[in-house]
Amino acid sequence: MLQQTQVDRVLPKYREWLDKYPSLAALALADEGDVTQSWRPLGYNIRPRRLHAIAKESVARYNGELPSDEKTLLSFKGIGAYTAGAIRSFAFGQRAAILDTNVARVLFRVFVAAGDAKEHATRKRLWAISAALVPYKHVFDFNQALMDLGATVCVARKPRCTDCPMKRSCRSYASLSVSVSKRPGRTKRSANS
């Protein structure tokens, strides 16, 4: 639900969804039209249909349990690399990389800082960086912290560089903090502040 959707829009639907579909079995048995209607107004209406199909397949092939291995997760239609990593990391506590929009922005700014972040070769590099950084313990906390850093500090517009815990090692800090200081209503700061 949180993929490309703001938390304040998700929270009321999240509880409603779990009340209505407390398990994969309950979701699998539900009418697809009801599932889609329950998802509104979150957008991306292909997602509830895919979740419904994943629930049905999980019930049919895996006794109503979502598998924890990457290969099997990736075999489900609608589960890509990010979702598989998120499931493995958050649901199963496994060492798994994630790369959503916020994490990609943080990793690009801190470790790359040149080129096009959306270019295939750069995305591949960002995945490699994400995989290398994932600790062996506290994976959930680490991945959540990366996502939160990108959502609250290292934001797309008006990044809060001076508040960033990564500023000393960030390859983009000097250029971003200078651009922040040039905005109207801001006092000029040095790039090293």
XYZ file of N, CA and C in Angstrom:
579
model
N 0.817 -1.210 0.000
C 0.000 0.000 0.000
C 0.850 1.258 0.000
N 2.026 1.185 0.601
C 2.853 2.379 0.723
C 3.705 2.663 -0.505
N 3.750 1.742 -1.452
C 4.524 2.016 -2.653
C 3.872 3.160 -3.416
N 4.594 4.257 -3.519
C 4.171 5.452 -4.241
C 2.834 6.020 -3.744
N 2.532 5.796 -2.477
C 1.324 6.348 -1.876
C 1.685 6.887 -0.499
N 1.196 8.071 -0.171
C 1.543 8.718 1.088
C 0.922 8.000 2.285
N 1.666 8.029 3.385
C 1.269 7.323 4.605
C -0.114 7.765 5.087
N -0.390 9.067 5.037
C -1.681 9.549 5.548
C -2.865 9.006 4.749
N -2.647 8.653 3.492
C -3.709 8.042 2.690
C -3.828 6.549 2.984
N -2.726 5.937 3.376
C -2.705 4.488 3.588
C -3.277 4.079 4.948
N -2.952 4.808 5.990
C -3.302 4.380 7.352
C -4.761 3.969 7.539
N -5.733 4.775 7.111
C -7.119 4.331 7.328
C -7.469 3.069 6.538
N -6.910 2.929 5.339
C -7.211 1.764 4.503
C -6.505 0.511 5.009
N -5.353 0.680 5.609
C -4.569 -0.452 6.099
C -5.348 -1.257 7.136
N -5.860 -0.579 8.132
C -6.632 -1.266 9.187
C -7.904 -1.896 8.605
N -8.581 -1.143 7.753
C -9.797 -1.664 7.119
C -9.476 -2.932 6.318
N -8.367 -2.893 5.571
C -7.951 -4.028 4.751
C -7.670 -5.251 5.623
N -6.920 -5.057 6.699
C -6.582 -6.189 7.569
C -7.796 -6.740 8.312
N -8.747 -5.877 8.642
C -9.983 -6.355 9.260
C -10.765 -7.231 8.284
N -10.764 -6.818 7.031
C -11.529 -7.529 6.008
C -10.804 -8.782 5.512
N -9.467 -8.682 5.400
C -8.654 -9.790 4.866
C -7.504 -10.081 5.833
N -7.774 -10.760 6.950
C -6.747 -10.977 7.970
C -5.693 -12.026 7.597
N -5.912 -12.730 6.493
C -4.951 -13.764 6.081
C -4.961 -13.871 4.557
N -3.954 -14.557 4.036
C -3.936 -14.809 2.592
C -5.126 -15.669 2.189
N -5.521 -16.583 3.051
C -6.676 -17.440 2.753
C -7.950 -16.604 2.639
N -8.137 -15.651 3.546
C -9.325 -14.787 3.491
C -9.316 -13.942 2.221
N -8.147 -13.444 1.865
C -8.046 -12.652 0.632
C -8.301 -13.524 -0.589
N -7.766 -14.718 -0.595
C -7.938 -15.631 -1.736
C -9.407 -15.985 -1.953
N -10.172 -16.110 -0.870
C -11.582 -16.484 -0.977
C -12.494 -15.317 -1.353
N -11.999 -14.114 -1.234
C -12.825 -12.928 -1.494
C -13.092 -12.753 -2.981
N -14.169 -12.070 -3.276
C -14.513 -11.717 -4.650
C -13.535 -10.641 -5.131
N -13.016 -10.804 -6.342
C -12.038 -9.846 -6.871
C -12.599 -8.429 -6.926
N -13.865 -8.282 -7.263
C -14.489 -6.954 -7.291
C -14.511 -6.298 -5.919
N -14.790 -7.097 -4.890
C -14.771 -6.581 -3.516
C -13.361 -6.170 -3.100
N -12.392 -6.977 -3.504
C -10.986 -6.673 -3.187
C -10.590 -5.344 -3.825
N -10.920 -5.185 -5.081
C -10.582 -3.942 -5.791
C -11.292 -2.752 -5.163
N -12.546 -2.922 -4.810
C -13.309 -1.838 -4.182
C -12.728 -1.480 -2.815
N -12.282 -2.475 -2.069
C -11.696 -2.231 -0.750
C -10.404 -1.413 -0.841
N -9.735 -1.511 -1.949
C -8.452 -0.823 -2.152
C -8.634 0.676 -2.394
N -9.771 1.048 -2.984
C -9.979 2.461 -3.319
C -9.943 3.309 -2.064
N -9.454 4.487 -2.063
C -8.968 5.352 -3.139
C -7.437 5.405 -3.222
N -6.752 4.296 -2.991
C -5.296 4.306 -2.966
C -4.646 4.419 -4.343
N -5.410 4.188 -5.398
C -4.832 4.251 -6.733
C -4.104 2.965 -7.080
N -3.472 2.967 -8.242
C -2.747 1.791 -8.732
C -3.615 0.549 -8.580
N -4.769 0.568 -9.226
C -5.777 -0.467 -9.005
C -5.421 -1.846 -9.547
N -4.266 -1.960 -10.212
C -3.793 -3.291 -10.589
C -3.277 -4.028 -9.343
N -2.834 -3.273 -8.352
C -2.261 -3.885 -7.150
C -3.229 -4.793 -6.393
N -4.474 -4.377 -6.141
C -5.356 -5.303 -5.410
C -5.629 -6.579 -6.204
N -5.704 -6.473 -7.506
C -5.922 -7.676 -8.327
C -4.703 -8.596 -8.248
N -3.519 -7.995 -8.264
C -2.300 -8.807 -8.147
C -2.197 -9.433 -6.757
N -2.523 -8.676 -5.723
C -2.509 -9.231 -4.366
C -3.479 -10.402 -4.242
N -4.628 -10.236 -4.865
C -5.641 -11.297 -4.856
C -5.086 -12.548 -5.531
N -4.443 -12.360 -6.685
C -3.864 -13.496 -7.415
C -2.725 -14.137 -6.618
N -1.897 -13.316 -5.968
C -0.803 -13.838 -5.143
C -1.364 -14.641 -3.976
N -2.432 -14.141 -3.364
C -3.066 -14.864 -2.258
C -3.601 -16.210 -2.737
N -4.259 -16.216 -3.884
C -4.795 -17.473 -4.423
C -3.676 -18.473 -4.697
N -2.599 -17.996 -5.308
C -1.475 -18.889 -5.610
C -0.814 -19.386 -4.325
N -0.696 -18.513 -3.330
C -0.098 -18.910 -2.044
C -0.919 -19.994 -1.369
N -2.243 -19.864 -1.440
C -3.129 -20.872 -0.848
C -3.021 -22.187 -1.626
N -3.037 -22.086 -2.946
C -3.016 -23.286 -3.780
C -1.677 -24.028 -3.733
N -0.593 -23.284 -3.711
C 0.724 -23.922 -3.841
C 1.552 -23.972 -2.557
N 1.252 -23.090 -1.601
C 2.131 -22.976 -0.425
C 1.349 -22.984 0.898
N 0.221 -23.655 0.919
C -0.591 -23.799 2.139
C -0.952 -22.468 2.793
N -1.162 -21.447 1.973
C -1.582 -20.152 2.498
C -0.469 -19.328 3.110
N 0.764 -19.741 2.905
C 1.922 -19.009 3.413
C 2.665 -18.377 2.242
N 3.170 -17.203 2.459
C 3.990 -16.557 1.441
C 5.405 -17.103 1.575
N 5.977 -17.604 0.499
C 7.341 -18.141 0.577
C 8.340 -17.054 0.962
N 9.468 -17.461 1.515
C 10.458 -16.490 1.964
C 11.692 -16.428 1.073
N 11.779 -17.295 0.081
C 12.974 -17.260 -0.760
C 12.767 -16.359 -1.978
N 13.833 -15.713 -2.369
C 13.789 -14.707 -3.431
C 13.278 -15.271 -4.755
N 13.782 -16.413 -5.158
C 13.408 -16.993 -6.452
C 11.897 -17.245 -6.537
N 11.340 -17.828 -5.494
C 9.907 -18.115 -5.499
C 9.097 -16.823 -5.454
N 9.506 -15.884 -4.615
C 8.792 -14.606 -4.554
C 8.776 -13.923 -5.923
N 9.900 -13.942 -6.609
C 9.986 -13.303 -7.925
C 9.145 -14.025 -8.978
N 8.762 -15.271 -8.698
C 7.935 -16.015 -9.659
C 6.479 -15.556 -9.650
N 6.059 -14.869 -8.586
C 4.696 -14.351 -8.514
C 4.562 -13.127 -9.414
N 3.518 -13.099 -10.205
C 3.266 -11.926 -11.031
C 2.940 -10.747 -10.108
N 3.652 -9.648 -10.289
C 3.427 -8.470 -9.461
C 4.456 -8.290 -8.357
N 5.318 -9.292 -8.163
C 6.395 -9.143 -7.176
C 7.704 -9.005 -7.938
N 8.284 -7.818 -7.841
C 9.566 -7.550 -8.474
C 10.671 -7.549 -7.438
N 11.833 -7.075 -7.846
C 13.017 -7.105 -6.981
C 12.806 -6.315 -5.692
N 12.237 -5.108 -5.798
C 12.032 -4.308 -4.587
C 11.066 -5.006 -3.632
N 9.918 -5.451 -4.123
C 8.915 -6.072 -3.263
C 9.445 -7.364 -2.658
N 10.173 -8.158 -3.444
C 10.763 -9.387 -2.909
C 11.749 -9.057 -1.792
N 12.582 -8.046 -2.008
C 13.528 -7.640 -0.967
C 12.824 -7.132 0.276
N 11.773 -6.342 0.074
C 11.019 -5.800 1.207
C 10.342 -6.926 1.993
N 9.748 -7.876 1.306
C 9.102 -9.006 1.980
C 10.131 -9.803 2.777
N 11.245 -10.118 2.134
C 12.280 -10.913 2.814
C 12.851 -10.169 4.012
N 13.069 -8.874 3.862
C 13.647 -8.067 4.930
C 12.662 -7.809 6.054
N 11.488 -7.299 5.711
C 10.526 -6.859 6.731
C 9.704 -8.000 7.313
N 9.301 -8.947 6.491
C 8.457 -10.034 6.996
C 9.260 -11.200 7.567
N 10.432 -11.462 6.989
C 11.188 -12.637 7.399
C 12.529 -12.318 8.059
N 12.880 -11.035 8.151
C 14.130 -10.641 8.811
C 15.380 -11.106 8.089
N 15.249 -11.384 6.797
C 16.396 -11.858 6.031
C 17.236 -10.682 5.527
N 18.497 -10.958 5.300
C 19.406 -9.960 4.734
C 19.036 -9.811 3.258
N 18.345 -8.718 2.936
C 17.882 -8.492 1.569
C 17.911 -7.003 1.268
N 18.416 -6.674 0.100
C 18.484 -5.279 -0.330
C 17.115 -4.804 -0.796
N 16.907 -3.498 -0.653
C 15.714 -2.862 -1.204
C 16.163 -1.631 -1.973
N 15.364 -1.223 -2.920
C 15.681 -0.015 -3.668
C 14.381 0.599 -4.164
N 13.719 1.336 -3.265
C 12.556 2.104 -3.686
C 13.041 3.491 -4.088
N 12.137 4.380 -4.408
C 12.494 5.721 -4.854
C 13.311 6.465 -3.805
N 12.898 6.394 -2.547
C 13.608 7.108 -1.486
C 15.000 6.541 -1.248
N 15.119 5.228 -1.198
C 16.419 4.604 -0.983
C 17.343 4.897 -2.157
N 16.825 4.814 -3.364
C 17.638 5.109 -4.550
C 18.178 6.543 -4.496
N 17.341 7.485 -4.078
C 17.773 8.881 -3.984
C 18.903 9.034 -2.977
N 18.739 8.432 -1.796
C 19.772 8.515 -0.756
C 21.074 7.900 -1.261
N 21.014 6.695 -1.772
C 22.227 6.008 -2.218
C 22.890 6.742 -3.382
N 22.084 7.268 -4.292
C 22.638 8.013 -5.424
C 23.369 9.257 -4.923
N 22.723 10.020 -4.062
C 23.342 11.249 -3.571
C 24.586 10.978 -2.733
N 24.529 9.977 -1.875
C 25.647 9.710 -0.971
C 26.822 9.047 -1.691
N 26.552 8.079 -2.564
C 27.635 7.273 -3.127
C 27.965 7.524 -4.596
N 27.055 8.101 -5.365
C 27.276 8.235 -6.809
C 27.414 9.696 -7.209
N 26.351 10.451 -7.095
C 26.324 11.902 -7.315
C 26.658 12.373 -8.725
N 26.740 11.494 -9.683
C 27.021 11.915 -11.058
C 26.236 11.038 -12.016
N 25.811 11.627 -13.114
C 25.061 10.875 -14.105
C 23.569 10.923 -13.843
N 22.872 10.013 -14.478
C 21.416 9.958 -14.380
C 21.010 8.803 -13.471
N 20.358 9.130 -12.374
C 19.955 8.112 -11.395
C 18.971 7.102 -11.969
N 18.278 7.461 -13.045
C 17.280 6.558 -13.623
C 17.838 5.674 -14.734
N 19.065 5.922 -15.130
C 19.702 5.132 -16.178
C 19.885 3.690 -15.700
N 19.724 2.740 -16.613
C 19.789 1.313 -16.256
C 21.099 0.963 -15.539
N 22.217 1.406 -16.053
C 23.510 1.073 -15.438
C 23.614 1.667 -14.035
N 23.076 2.857 -13.842
C 23.106 3.487 -12.525
C 22.201 2.738 -11.566
N 21.013 2.355 -12.016
C 20.099 1.583 -11.154
C 20.748 0.264 -10.728
N 21.417 -0.365 -11.658
C 22.112 -1.615 -11.363
C 23.198 -1.367 -10.301
N 23.915 -0.280 -10.438
C 24.942 0.084 -9.467
C 24.311 0.364 -8.098
N 23.180 1.054 -8.085
C 22.503 1.352 -6.830
C 22.032 0.074 -6.139
N 21.543 -0.895 -6.922
C 21.157 -2.185 -6.345
C 22.366 -2.851 -5.706
N 23.520 -2.784 -6.379
C 24.740 -3.393 -5.841
C 25.162 -2.696 -4.541
N 25.062 -1.380 -4.515
C 25.395 -0.628 -3.306
C 24.440 -1.013 -2.176
N 23.163 -1.069 -2.476
C 22.177 -1.440 -1.470
C 22.473 -2.828 -0.906
N 22.781 -3.763 -1.784
C 23.076 -5.136 -1.353
C 24.332 -5.186 -0.487
N 25.338 -4.389 -0.840
C 26.585 -4.390 -0.079
C 26.406 -3.777 1.312
N 25.506 -2.822 1.424
C 25.318 -2.116 2.693
C 24.467 -2.857 3.708
N 23.618 -3.755 3.272
C 22.686 -4.422 4.185
C 23.458 -5.192 5.247
N 23.198 -4.896 6.502
C 23.920 -5.595 7.578
C 23.392 -7.022 7.753
N 24.113 -7.809 8.518
C 23.692 -9.185 8.793
C 22.699 -9.246 9.945
N 22.693 -8.221 10.772
C 21.740 -8.140 11.881
C 20.942 -6.854 11.729
N 19.776 -6.822 12.317
C 18.931 -5.627 12.333
C 18.607 -5.125 10.917
N 18.357 -6.057 10.016
C 18.062 -5.730 8.617
C 16.803 -4.874 8.512
N 15.778 -5.255 9.256
C 14.529 -4.496 9.232
C 14.814 -3.034 9.576
N 15.514 -2.807 10.674
C 15.803 -1.442 11.128
C 16.624 -0.668 10.111
N 17.613 -1.318 9.541
C 18.482 -0.649 8.565
C 17.698 -0.213 7.333
N 16.948 -1.151 6.749
C 16.190 -0.812 5.537
C 15.115 0.233 5.822
N 14.464 0.122 6.973
C 13.450 1.120 7.345
C 14.104 2.485 7.521
N 15.274 2.522 8.138
C 15.976 3.791 8.343
C 16.355 4.433 7.010
N 16.810 3.635 6.059
C 17.135 4.174 4.724
C 15.899 4.780 4.065
N 14.790 4.069 4.147
C 13.552 4.581 3.552
C 13.113 5.862 4.255
N 13.194 5.877 5.580
C 12.798 7.064 6.341
C 13.708 8.248 6.067
N 15.010 8.006 5.933
C 15.948 9.078 5.624
C 15.572 9.734 4.292
N 15.239 8.920 3.305
C 14.833 9.448 2.009
C 13.482 10.130 2.030
N 12.609 9.704 2.930
C 11.261 10.279 3.006
C 11.209 11.560 3.827
N 12.160 11.743 4.752
C 12.052 12.881 5.663
C 13.204 13.884 5.589
N 14.400 13.444 5.218
C 15.566 14.336 5.198
C 16.113 14.499 3.789
N 16.438 13.414 3.155
C 17.020 13.436 1.808
C 15.890 13.395 0.769
N 15.011 14.369 0.885
C 13.820 14.417 0.037
C 14.171 14.948 -1.346
N 13.289 14.714 -2.296
C 13.548 15.127 -3.680
C 13.686 16.641 -3.811
N 12.740 17.361 -3.251
C 12.776 18.828 -3.317
C 13.048 19.355 -1.916
N 13.891 20.344 -1.838
C 14.261 20.972 -0.564
C 14.834 19.971 0.446
N 15.884 19.249 0.056
C 16.485 18.310 1.015
C 17.043 19.057 2.223
N 16.965 18.419 3.365
C 17.430 19.011 4.623
C 18.866 18.546 4.892
N 19.774 18.967 4.029
C 21.161 18.477 4.057
C 21.865 18.744 5.375
N 21.627 19.899 5.976
C 22.336 20.204 7.220
C 21.890 19.300 8.363
N 20.704 18.686 8.255
C 20.206 17.762 9.273
C 20.595 16.309 9.000
N 21.221 16.072 7.868
C 21.473 14.699 7.420
C 22.647 14.060 8.161
N 22.444 12.846 8.698
C 23.537 12.151 9.376
C 24.623 11.670 8.415
N 24.347 11.714 7.118
C 25.311 11.248 6.119
C 26.102 12.387 5.471
N 25.879 13.629 5.886
C 26.452 14.773 5.183
C 27.975 14.737 5.074
N 28.659 14.204 6.057
C 30.133 14.190 6.002
C 30.685 13.254 4.937
N 29.946 12.215 4.605
C 30.424 11.286 3.585
C 29.625 11.371 2.287
N 28.694 12.299 2.210
C 27.808 12.416 1.043
C 28.506 13.136 -0.109
N 28.551 12.489 -1.248
C 29.164 13.086 -2.428
C 28.365 14.266 -2.975
N 27.102 14.353 -2.630
C 26.249 15.439 -3.129
C 26.103 16.583 -2.136
N 26.587 16.418 -0.934
C 26.334 17.408 0.116
C 26.752 18.816 -0.287
N 27.954 18.978 -0.805
C 28.439 20.320 -1.143
C 27.526 20.994 -2.163
N 27.185 20.294 -3.223
C 26.352 20.919 -4.262
C 24.920 21.115 -3.796
N 24.369 20.175 -3.031
C 22.995 20.322 -2.553
C 22.888 21.403 -1.488
N 23.844 21.469 -0.562
C 23.748 22.470 0.496
C 23.958 23.868 -0.050
N 24.771 24.022 -1.108
C 24.937 25.324 -1.751
C 23.643 25.726 -2.447
N 22.994 24.769 -3.144
C 21.738 25.104 -3.824
C 20.637 25.436 -2.826
N 20.641 24.780 -1.662
C 19.661 25.097 -0.621
C 19.880 26.518 -0.118
N 21.130 26.923 0.033
C 21.425 28.254 0.569
C 21.054 29.367 -0.402
N 20.917 29.070 -1.679
C 20.582 30.083 -2.684
C 19.092 30.307 -2.843
N 18.273 29.521 -2.160
C 16.824 29.696 -2.269
C 16.411 30.991 -1.587
N 15.377 31.659 -2.122
C 14.888 32.873 -1.478
C 14.479 32.606 -0.033
N 14.801 33.571 0.842
C 14.406 33.439 2.242
C 15.388 32.644 3.076
N 16.458 32.177 2.470
C 17.474 31.390 3.182
C 18.715 32.237 3.370
N 19.403 32.007 4.449
C 20.701 32.650 4.605
C 21.743 31.745 3.982
N 22.750 32.353 3.392
C 23.763 31.575 2.712
C 24.638 30.838 3.716
N 24.876 29.561 3.446
C 25.739 28.732 4.270
C 26.914 28.289 3.426
N 27.997 27.999 4.052
C 29.114 27.445 3.304
C 28.798 25.988 2.989
N 29.480 25.459 1.984
C 29.244 24.078 1.572
C 29.692 23.097 2.642
N 30.546 23.514 3.546
C 31.059 22.608 4.579
C 30.309 22.703 5.895
N 29.258 23.512 5.984
C 28.559 23.660 7.258
C 27.721 22.471 7.601
